[in-house]
mmCIF file with all atom_site columns, C-alpha atoms in Angstrom:
data_model
loop_
_atom_site.group_PDB
_atom_site.id
_atom_site.type_symbol
_atom_site.label_atom_id
_atom_site.label_alt_id
_atom_site.label_comp_id
_atom_site.label_asym_id
_atom_site.label_entity_id
_atom_site.label_seq_id
_atom_site.pdbx_PDB_ins_code
_atom_site.Cartn_x
_atom_site.Cartn_y
_atom_site.Cartn_z
_atom_site.occupancy
_atom_site.B_iso_or_equiv
_atom_site.pdbx_formal_charge
_atom_site.auth_seq_id
_atom_site.auth_comp_id
_atom_site.auth_asym_id
_atom_site.auth_atom_id
_atom_site.pdbx_PDB_model_num
ATOM 1   C CA . UNK A 1 1   ? -145.088 -69.249 -92.016 1.00 0.00 ? 1   UNK A CA 1
ATOM 2   C CA . UNK A 1 2   ? -141.615 -68.300 -91.194 1.00 0.00 ? 2   UNK A CA 1
ATOM 3   C CA . UNK A 1 3   ? -141.758 -64.819 -88.647 1.00 0.00 ? 3   UNK A CA 1
ATOM 4   C CA . UNK A 1 4   ? -138.702 -62.660 -89.546 1.00 0.00 ? 4   UNK A CA 1
ATOM 5   C CA . UNK A 1 5   ? -137.379 -61.407 -86.300 1.00 0.00 ? 5   UNK A CA 1
ATOM 6   C CA . UNK A 1 6   ? -136.480 -58.156 -87.800 1.00 0.00 ? 6   UNK A CA 1
ATOM 7   C CA . UNK A 1 7   ? -138.334 -56.067 -88.396 1.00 0.00 ? 7   UNK A CA 1
ATOM 8   C CA . UNK A 1 8   ? -141.171 -57.455 -86.208 1.00 0.00 ? 8   UNK A CA 1
ATOM 9   C CA . UNK A 1 9   ? -144.501 -56.205 -87.328 1.00 0.00 ? 9   UNK A CA 1
ATOM 10  C CA . UNK A 1 10  ? -147.089 -55.627 -84.389 1.00 0.00 ? 10  UNK A CA 1
ATOM 11  C CA . UNK A 1 11  ? -150.262 -55.137 -86.931 1.00 0.00 ? 11  UNK A CA 1
ATOM 12  C CA . UNK A 1 12  ? -151.941 -58.082 -85.300 1.00 0.00 ? 12  UNK A CA 1
ATOM 13  C CA . UNK A 1 13  ? -150.776 -57.395 -82.001 1.00 0.00 ? 13  UNK A CA 1
ATOM 14  C CA . UNK A 1 14  ? -152.948 -55.768 -79.051 1.00 0.00 ? 14  UNK A CA 1
ATOM 15  C CA . UNK A 1 15  ? -152.979 -51.992 -79.122 1.00 0.00 ? 15  UNK A CA 1
ATOM 16  C CA . UNK A 1 16  ? -150.274 -50.443 -76.695 1.00 0.00 ? 16  UNK A CA 1
ATOM 17  C CA . UNK A 1 17  ? -151.249 -48.697 -73.669 1.00 0.00 ? 17  UNK A CA 1
ATOM 18  C CA . UNK A 1 18  ? -151.928 -45.686 -75.720 1.00 0.00 ? 18  UNK A CA 1
ATOM 19  C CA . UNK A 1 19  ? -153.824 -47.496 -78.385 1.00 0.00 ? 19  UNK A CA 1
ATOM 20  C CA . UNK A 1 20  ? -150.790 -47.296 -80.815 1.00 0.00 ? 20  UNK A CA 1
ATOM 21  C CA . UNK A 1 21  ? -150.142 -50.083 -83.374 1.00 0.00 ? 21  UNK A CA 1
ATOM 22  C CA . UNK A 1 22  ? -146.173 -49.191 -83.951 1.00 0.00 ? 22  UNK A CA 1
ATOM 23  C CA . UNK A 1 23  ? -144.015 -51.017 -86.126 1.00 0.00 ? 23  UNK A CA 1
ATOM 24  C CA . UNK A 1 24  ? -140.753 -52.153 -84.411 1.00 0.00 ? 24  UNK A CA 1
ATOM 25  C CA . UNK A 1 25  ? -137.826 -51.846 -84.744 1.00 0.00 ? 25  UNK A CA 1
ATOM 26  C CA . UNK A 1 26  ? -138.019 -48.227 -85.749 1.00 0.00 ? 26  UNK A CA 1
ATOM 27  C CA . UNK A 1 27  ? -135.553 -45.368 -85.547 1.00 0.00 ? 27  UNK A CA 1
ATOM 28  C CA . UNK A 1 28  ? -135.167 -45.888 -81.921 1.00 0.00 ? 28  UNK A CA 1
ATOM 29  C CA . UNK A 1 29  ? -134.983 -49.828 -81.636 1.00 0.00 ? 29  UNK A CA 1
ATOM 30  C CA . UNK A 1 30  ? -132.895 -49.350 -78.458 1.00 0.00 ? 30  UNK A CA 1
ATOM 31  C CA . UNK A 1 31  ? -135.861 -49.959 -76.215 1.00 0.00 ? 31  UNK A CA 1
ATOM 32  C CA . UNK A 1 32  ? -139.072 -52.177 -76.700 1.00 0.00 ? 32  UNK A CA 1
ATOM 33  C CA . UNK A 1 33  ? -142.237 -50.645 -77.893 1.00 0.00 ? 33  UNK A CA 1
ATOM 34  C CA . UNK A 1 34  ? -145.270 -50.651 -75.888 1.00 0.00 ? 34  UNK A CA 1
ATOM 35  C CA . UNK A 1 35  ? -146.942 -54.047 -75.382 1.00 0.00 ? 35  UNK A CA 1
ATOM 36  C CA . UNK A 1 36  ? -143.100 -55.516 -75.551 1.00 0.00 ? 36  UNK A CA 1
ATOM 37  C CA . UNK A 1 37  ? -140.995 -56.420 -72.485 1.00 0.00 ? 37  UNK A CA 1
ATOM 38  C CA . UNK A 1 38  ? -137.782 -57.050 -71.957 1.00 0.00 ? 38  UNK A CA 1
ATOM 39  C CA . UNK A 1 39  ? -137.733 -60.786 -71.204 1.00 0.00 ? 39  UNK A CA 1
ATOM 40  C CA . UNK A 1 40  ? -133.787 -61.277 -71.063 1.00 0.00 ? 40  UNK A CA 1
ATOM 41  C CA . UNK A 1 41  ? -130.907 -59.347 -71.854 1.00 0.00 ? 41  UNK A CA 1
ATOM 42  C CA . UNK A 1 42  ? -130.680 -58.865 -75.612 1.00 0.00 ? 42  UNK A CA 1
ATOM 43  C CA . UNK A 1 43  ? -134.227 -60.542 -76.306 1.00 0.00 ? 43  UNK A CA 1
ATOM 44  C CA . UNK A 1 44  ? -137.735 -59.212 -76.441 1.00 0.00 ? 44  UNK A CA 1
ATOM 45  C CA . UNK A 1 45  ? -141.124 -60.717 -75.874 1.00 0.00 ? 45  UNK A CA 1
ATOM 46  C CA . UNK A 1 46  ? -143.796 -59.540 -78.230 1.00 0.00 ? 46  UNK A CA 1
ATOM 47  C CA . UNK A 1 47  ? -147.589 -60.853 -78.065 1.00 0.00 ? 47  UNK A CA 1
ATOM 48  C CA . UNK A 1 48  ? -148.814 -61.380 -81.504 1.00 0.00 ? 48  UNK A CA 1
ATOM 49  C CA . UNK A 1 49  ? -152.319 -62.778 -82.186 1.00 0.00 ? 49  UNK A CA 1
ATOM 50  C CA . UNK A 1 50  ? -152.689 -64.544 -79.182 1.00 0.00 ? 50  UNK A CA 1
ATOM 51  C CA . UNK A 1 51  ? -148.896 -66.343 -79.512 1.00 0.00 ? 51  UNK A CA 1
ATOM 52  C CA . UNK A 1 52  ? -145.818 -65.127 -77.645 1.00 0.00 ? 52  UNK A CA 1
ATOM 53  C CA . UNK A 1 53  ? -142.686 -64.521 -79.998 1.00 0.00 ? 53  UNK A CA 1
ATOM 54  C CA . UNK A 1 54  ? -139.373 -64.520 -78.374 1.00 0.00 ? 54  UNK A CA 1
ATOM 55  C CA . UNK A 1 55  ? -136.613 -63.440 -80.487 1.00 0.00 ? 55  UNK A CA 1
ATOM 56  C CA . UNK A 1 56  ? -132.890 -62.123 -80.114 1.00 0.00 ? 56  UNK A CA 1
ATOM 57  C CA . UNK A 1 57  ? -132.768 -58.819 -80.528 1.00 0.00 ? 57  UNK A CA 1
ATOM 58  C CA . UNK A 1 58  ? -129.376 -58.762 -82.095 1.00 0.00 ? 58  UNK A CA 1
ATOM 59  C CA . UNK A 1 59  ? -128.438 -56.964 -85.579 1.00 0.00 ? 59  UNK A CA 1
ATOM 60  C CA . UNK A 1 60  ? -128.948 -59.382 -88.645 1.00 0.00 ? 60  UNK A CA 1
ATOM 61  C CA . UNK A 1 61  ? -125.618 -60.942 -89.716 1.00 0.00 ? 61  UNK A CA 1
ATOM 62  C CA . UNK A 1 62  ? -123.352 -59.060 -92.293 1.00 0.00 ? 62  UNK A CA 1
ATOM 63  C CA . UNK A 1 63  ? -123.377 -60.761 -95.851 1.00 0.00 ? 63  UNK A CA 1
ATOM 64  C CA . UNK A 1 64  ? -120.876 -63.755 -96.351 1.00 0.00 ? 64  UNK A CA 1
ATOM 65  C CA . UNK A 1 65  ? -118.387 -61.616 -98.441 1.00 0.00 ? 65  UNK A CA 1
ATOM 66  C CA . UNK A 1 66  ? -117.180 -59.756 -95.528 1.00 0.00 ? 66  UNK A CA 1
ATOM 67  C CA . UNK A 1 67  ? -116.074 -62.840 -93.946 1.00 0.00 ? 67  UNK A CA 1
ATOM 68  C CA . UNK A 1 68  ? -112.774 -63.123 -96.304 1.00 0.00 ? 68  UNK A CA 1
ATOM 69  C CA . UNK A 1 69  ? -111.583 -59.741 -94.519 1.00 0.00 ? 69  UNK A CA 1
ATOM 70  C CA . UNK A 1 70  ? -112.148 -60.598 -91.143 1.00 0.00 ? 70  UNK A CA 1
ATOM 71  C CA . UNK A 1 71  ? -109.280 -60.954 -88.686 1.00 0.00 ? 71  UNK A CA 1
ATOM 72  C CA . UNK A 1 72  ? -109.374 -64.449 -86.661 1.00 0.00 ? 72  UNK A CA 1
ATOM 73  C CA . UNK A 1 73  ? -110.210 -63.088 -83.406 1.00 0.00 ? 73  UNK A CA 1
ATOM 74  C CA . UNK A 1 74  ? -113.477 -61.264 -84.898 1.00 0.00 ? 74  UNK A CA 1
ATOM 75  C CA . UNK A 1 75  ? -114.494 -64.109 -86.732 1.00 0.00 ? 75  UNK A CA 1
ATOM 76  C CA . UNK A 1 76  ? -114.087 -66.546 -83.911 1.00 0.00 ? 76  UNK A CA 1
ATOM 77  C CA . UNK A 1 77  ? -116.451 -63.995 -81.577 1.00 0.00 ? 77  UNK A CA 1
ATOM 78  C CA . UNK A 1 78  ? -118.974 -64.091 -84.109 1.00 0.00 ? 78  UNK A CA 1
ATOM 79  C CA . UNK A 1 79  ? -118.971 -67.780 -84.369 1.00 0.00 ? 79  UNK A CA 1
ATOM 80  C CA . UNK A 1 80  ? -119.326 -68.031 -80.653 1.00 0.00 ? 80  UNK A CA 1
ATOM 81  C CA . UNK A 1 81  ? -122.184 -65.906 -80.618 1.00 0.00 ? 81  UNK A CA 1
ATOM 82  C CA . UNK A 1 82  ? -123.952 -67.529 -83.387 1.00 0.00 ? 82  UNK A CA 1
ATOM 83  C CA . UNK A 1 83  ? -123.519 -70.681 -81.252 1.00 0.00 ? 83  UNK A CA 1
ATOM 84  C CA . UNK A 1 84  ? -124.839 -69.019 -78.384 1.00 0.00 ? 84  UNK A CA 1
ATOM 85  C CA . UNK A 1 85  ? -127.651 -67.950 -80.272 1.00 0.00 ? 85  UNK A CA 1
ATOM 86  C CA . UNK A 1 86  ? -128.617 -71.596 -81.812 1.00 0.00 ? 86  UNK A CA 1
ATOM 87  C CA . UNK A 1 87  ? -128.109 -73.213 -78.696 1.00 0.00 ? 87  UNK A CA 1
ATOM 88  C CA . UNK A 1 88  ? -130.710 -70.693 -76.989 1.00 0.00 ? 88  UNK A CA 1
ATOM 89  C CA . UNK A 1 89  ? -133.229 -71.681 -79.544 1.00 0.00 ? 89  UNK A CA 1
ATOM 90  C CA . UNK A 1 90  ? -134.826 -68.147 -79.926 1.00 0.00 ? 90  UNK A CA 1
ATOM 91  C CA . UNK A 1 91  ? -134.462 -68.053 -83.558 1.00 0.00 ? 91  UNK A CA 1
ATOM 92  C CA . UNK A 1 92  ? -136.882 -68.621 -86.250 1.00 0.00 ? 92  UNK A CA 1
ATOM 93  C CA . UNK A 1 93  ? -136.322 -71.675 -88.288 1.00 0.00 ? 93  UNK A CA 1
ATOM 94  C CA . UNK A 1 94  ? -135.449 -70.114 -91.616 1.00 0.00 ? 94  UNK A CA 1
ATOM 95  C CA . UNK A 1 95  ? -133.072 -67.652 -89.579 1.00 0.00 ? 95  UNK A CA 1
ATOM 96  C CA . UNK A 1 96  ? -131.586 -70.625 -87.618 1.00 0.00 ? 96  UNK A CA 1
ATOM 97  C CA . UNK A 1 97  ? -130.535 -72.063 -91.188 1.00 0.00 ? 97  UNK A CA 1
ATOM 98  C CA . UNK A 1 98  ? -128.894 -68.817 -92.272 1.00 0.00 ? 98  UNK A CA 1
ATOM 99  C CA . UNK A 1 99  ? -127.304 -68.271 -89.243 1.00 0.00 ? 99  UNK A CA 1
ATOM 100 C CA . UNK A 1 100 ? -126.023 -71.719 -89.332 1.00 0.00 ? 100 UNK A CA 1
ATOM 101 C CA . UNK A 1 101 ? -124.806 -71.489 -92.945 1.00 0.00 ? 101 UNK A CA 1
ATOM 102 C CA . UNK A 1 102 ? -122.977 -68.133 -91.843 1.00 0.00 ? 102 UNK A CA 1
ATOM 103 C CA . UNK A 1 103 ? -121.380 -70.240 -88.805 1.00 0.00 ? 103 UNK A CA 1
ATOM 104 C CA . UNK A 1 104 ? -119.887 -72.932 -90.977 1.00 0.00 ? 104 UNK A CA 1
ATOM 105 C CA . UNK A 1 105 ? -118.297 -70.097 -93.297 1.00 0.00 ? 105 UNK A CA 1
ATOM 106 C CA . UNK A 1 106 ? -116.889 -68.648 -90.300 1.00 0.00 ? 106 UNK A CA 1
ATOM 107 C CA . UNK A 1 107 ? -115.475 -71.760 -89.273 1.00 0.00 ? 107 UNK A CA 1
ATOM 108 C CA . UNK A 1 108 ? -113.733 -72.436 -92.550 1.00 0.00 ? 108 UNK A CA 1
ATOM 109 C CA . UNK A 1 109 ? -112.187 -68.881 -92.441 1.00 0.00 ? 109 UNK A CA 1
ATOM 110 C CA . UNK A 1 110 ? -110.983 -69.746 -88.988 1.00 0.00 ? 110 UNK A CA 1
ATOM 111 C CA . UNK A 1 111 ? -109.509 -72.890 -89.878 1.00 0.00 ? 111 UNK A CA 1
ATOM 112 C CA . UNK A 1 112 ? -108.029 -71.470 -92.948 1.00 0.00 ? 112 UNK A CA 1
ATOM 113 C CA . UNK A 1 113 ? -106.286 -68.817 -90.807 1.00 0.00 ? 113 UNK A CA 1
ATOM 114 C CA . UNK A 1 114 ? -105.276 -71.361 -88.439 1.00 0.00 ? 114 UNK A CA 1
ATOM 115 C CA . UNK A 1 115 ? -103.584 -73.435 -91.252 1.00 0.00 ? 115 UNK A CA 1
ATOM 116 C CA . UNK A 1 116 ? -101.841 -70.324 -92.344 1.00 0.00 ? 116 UNK A CA 1
ATOM 117 C CA . UNK A 1 117 ? -100.677 -69.451 -89.190 1.00 0.00 ? 117 UNK A CA 1
ATOM 118 C CA . UNK A 1 118 ? -99.010  -72.944 -88.421 1.00 0.00 ? 118 UNK A CA 1
ATOM 119 C CA . UNK A 1 119 ? -97.269  -72.918 -91.743 1.00 0.00 ? 119 UNK A CA 1
ATOM 120 C CA . UNK A 1 120 ? -95.432  -69.437 -90.617 1.00 0.00 ? 120 UNK A CA 1
ATOM 121 C CA . UNK A 1 121 ? -94.620  -70.661 -87.329 1.00 0.00 ? 121 UNK A CA 1
ATOM 122 C CA . UNK A 1 122 ? -90.750  -71.574 -87.450 1.00 0.00 ? 122 UNK A CA 1
ATOM 123 C CA . UNK A 1 123 ? -88.742  -73.428 -85.220 1.00 0.00 ? 123 UNK A CA 1
ATOM 124 C CA . UNK A 1 124 ? -85.246  -72.243 -83.780 1.00 0.00 ? 124 UNK A CA 1
ATOM 125 C CA . UNK A 1 125 ? -82.512  -74.759 -84.167 1.00 0.00 ? 125 UNK A CA 1
ATOM 126 C CA . UNK A 1 126 ? -79.559  -74.933 -82.040 1.00 0.00 ? 126 UNK A CA 1
ATOM 127 C CA . UNK A 1 127 ? -76.035  -75.802 -82.518 1.00 0.00 ? 127 UNK A CA 1
ATOM 128 C CA . UNK A 1 128 ? -74.528  -78.493 -80.556 1.00 0.00 ? 128 UNK A CA 1
ATOM 129 C CA . UNK A 1 129 ? -73.128  -75.572 -78.058 1.00 0.00 ? 129 UNK A CA 1
ATOM 130 C CA . UNK A 1 130 ? -76.731  -74.570 -77.622 1.00 0.00 ? 130 UNK A CA 1
ATOM 131 C CA . UNK A 1 131 ? -76.397  -71.274 -79.742 1.00 0.00 ? 131 UNK A CA 1
ATOM 132 C CA . UNK A 1 132 ? -79.304  -70.545 -82.441 1.00 0.00 ? 132 UNK A CA 1
ATOM 133 C CA . UNK A 1 133 ? -78.076  -71.502 -85.819 1.00 0.00 ? 133 UNK A CA 1
ATOM 134 C CA . UNK A 1 134 ? -81.196  -70.827 -87.989 1.00 0.00 ? 134 UNK A CA 1
ATOM 135 C CA . UNK A 1 135 ? -84.762  -71.577 -87.951 1.00 0.00 ? 135 UNK A CA 1
ATOM 136 C CA . UNK A 1 136 ? -86.704  -74.441 -89.990 1.00 0.00 ? 136 UNK A CA 1
ATOM 137 C CA . UNK A 1 137 ? -90.214  -74.987 -90.357 1.00 0.00 ? 137 UNK A CA 1
ATOM 138 C CA . UNK A 1 138 ? -92.176  -76.424 -87.544 1.00 0.00 ? 138 UNK A CA 1
ATOM 139 C CA . UNK A 1 139 ? -93.294  -79.833 -87.934 1.00 0.00 ? 139 UNK A CA 1
ATOM 140 C CA . UNK A 1 140 ? -96.749  -79.913 -85.844 1.00 0.00 ? 140 UNK A CA 1
ATOM 141 C CA . UNK A 1 141 ? -97.112  -83.829 -86.306 1.00 0.00 ? 141 UNK A CA 1
ATOM 142 C CA . UNK A 1 142 ? -94.068  -84.552 -84.189 1.00 0.00 ? 142 UNK A CA 1
#
């Protein structure tokens, strides 16, 4: 059974100190509900049916269609965040697969942007007396 970290349903969890059986995240997901504690920055620990589920509290990733419009720096930053989440291992299996697939798409996008940037870089050629005489494509294999 895969547990979807967002939203985390607490129906099987022990009631909070006030006896509530709230559903989280709600409209104010900035703070954990009663019965949850902030275990580490960005992660919440929830007790559900005698088990402890630790999950990243990060927002779900955006659809893959938005990747094509992302600038290199934004795509690389998200890719680094994905690598960190997967390395921490605090993501359910199904979510890990989806996150990994998005990471692959981001990696391919970054590689494509780098290839385009390399193709645009030109080398300034100099004349015998050291003056610039023009440009030619940069040969990165030399």
